[in-house]
Amino acid sequence: MSGIFAPLALFKNPAVSPLFISRLVSSAGVGFGQLALAWGVMDLGYGPAALAVVMACKAAPAILMIATGIAGDRLRRHYVLVAAELLATVAWLGLGACFLTGIASLPLVCGLAVLSGVATAMFLPTIRGIVADLLTETSRPAGNALINQTESIGLLIGLATSGVVVSAVGAGWAASARGVLCAVSALLLSRLTTGRQDRGSEMLGDLRAGWFQFAAHRWVWTMALQFTALIVAVACFTDVIGPMFMKHGHGGARAWGIVAACEAFGALAGALVGARLRTSKPVLVATALPASAAIPMILMWGGVPWTVIGLAIFVPGICQAAYYVLWTTALQDHFARAVLVRVNSWSIVGSYLLTPFVLVAVGPLIEKIGSQNAAFITGLLVLAATGVALLSVRSVVTAGWTAAGPRQTEPMPS
């Protein structure tokens, strides 16, 4: 198999194929959950402020990414992923029960949202490191691209279907579907085999070592700061601003599901391109790509029809997938496997730690200025963060990954 579809050949490898199938299944669940949580909370009678609090509770456990990063570097990584999926199963089946009964209290919904957030905090850093365990250095770009492809296909299926499910039978069934799909993903991940990491040092020493590696490379922490601003803006847009805009006369749950599915479809195309993307300055290219996220935000501020937003959001979908391949491959190529998950944790913890506070603030802000003006503010944040990051990274990057210094390569485990 050649060309942009070359990564699909990895499905023939039984040692790694369960990982990609699980990402397809679990990402479909994420698509169901994305709409189910927002519309489930609103159907319980809560407004923007309460919705923002629930979303903040879901994001708050991000601080645990530092601890889970250590776990991902000390334990067998597929064990950590299985545990995360099982925890998510419990959380989403609980949320499904809440929405189906229609009488759940806000504290209960918030508690289950926290449980879901803990699962995310366990999963995200480790999934970025496990490819380095399963594939050789030359195969990692294809592996990262295939993860993004399967996630995009799953998310596309989940979002497109969940809009219909939420509209037809309610958010409770969509939330329950995510719980079931997480359980299936856990079963698939249990079939993987990853090596046990070195446990020679203390956990505090592990934490310091991860921070030292992260802070010692300007291109890493600069892009991490940019990623923080991007995630905060996108979380506000997708979790609160977009649903509120759609619910009040702009298409409802079904329309928002289609819009989100368009982004996932763009991400699928972007992953296909990202696997074959070759550039002399990939760090610089990766830094510029997130600016595209501002496009649908600015369009929503302009009050365009939801169909236009859906078409426009295809572009940041492409850019997001290409960014993931470039960024993840850079980290895997540069950092030793023994410290990789901790570096990943430090690179993303700031965004998920800050998000809950911003989400709590954005609810009352929407009530004051409206969802369209709030969308404009998030778009400006994305553009400003990208501009500053480009200025910083450009002064560091000369060509390729050479700006990161010598690679810390190591042989694959036998």
Short mmCIF file of N, CA, C and O in Angstrom, two decimals, residues 2 32 50 111 130 132 142 199 268 348 354 369 382:
data_model
loop_
_atom_site.label_atom_id
_atom_site.label_comp_id
_atom_site.label_asym_id
_atom_site.label_seq_id
_atom_site.Cartn_x
_atom_site.Cartn_y
_atom_site.Cartn_z
N SER A 2 0.63 2.20 -0.87
CA SER A 2 1.49 3.37 -0.99
C SER A 2 0.65 4.63 -0.97
O SER A 2 -0.57 4.59 -0.91
N PHE A 32 -20.49 10.87 20.66
CA PHE A 32 -21.77 10.78 21.36
C PHE A 32 -21.76 11.63 22.62
O PHE A 32 -22.71 12.36 22.91
N ALA A 50 -24.67 27.12 34.56
CA ALA A 50 -24.61 25.75 35.07
C ALA A 50 -23.89 24.83 34.09
O ALA A 50 -23.10 23.96 34.49
N GLY A 111 -20.25 15.62 39.67
CA GLY A 111 -19.39 14.56 40.18
C GLY A 111 -19.05 13.54 39.11
O GLY A 111 -17.89 13.10 38.99
N ILE A 130 2.43 5.66 23.75
CA ILE A 130 2.39 4.22 23.49
C ILE A 130 2.85 3.87 22.08
O ILE A 130 3.36 2.77 21.85
N ALA A 132 5.39 4.99 20.62
CA ALA A 132 6.84 4.80 20.70
C ALA A 132 7.19 3.41 21.24
O ALA A 132 8.28 2.89 20.97
N ALA A 142 3.66 7.24 10.51
CA ALA A 142 2.48 6.53 9.99
C ALA A 142 1.56 6.11 11.13
O ALA A 142 0.33 6.19 11.01
N ARG A 199 11.75 1.50 37.00
CA ARG A 199 11.21 2.12 38.20
C ARG A 199 12.32 2.50 39.18
O ARG A 199 12.08 2.58 40.39
N LEU A 268 -9.88 13.89 9.37
CA LEU A 268 -9.56 12.65 8.66
C LEU A 268 -8.71 12.96 7.43
O LEU A 268 -7.68 12.31 7.19
N ILE A 348 0.73 19.48 28.04
CA ILE A 348 -0.72 19.68 27.91
C ILE A 348 -1.43 20.00 29.21
O ILE A 348 -2.58 20.42 29.19
N LEU A 354 -6.13 25.20 33.12
CA LEU A 354 -6.71 26.53 33.01
C LEU A 354 -8.14 26.50 32.50
O LEU A 354 -8.96 27.36 32.87
N ILE A 369 -22.96 39.21 27.18
CA ILE A 369 -22.63 39.75 25.85
C ILE A 369 -23.18 38.90 24.71
O ILE A 369 -23.11 39.31 23.55
N VAL A 382 -7.13 32.93 19.78
CA VAL A 382 -6.40 31.96 18.96
C VAL A 382 -5.39 32.66 18.05
O VAL A 382 -4.22 32.25 17.96
#
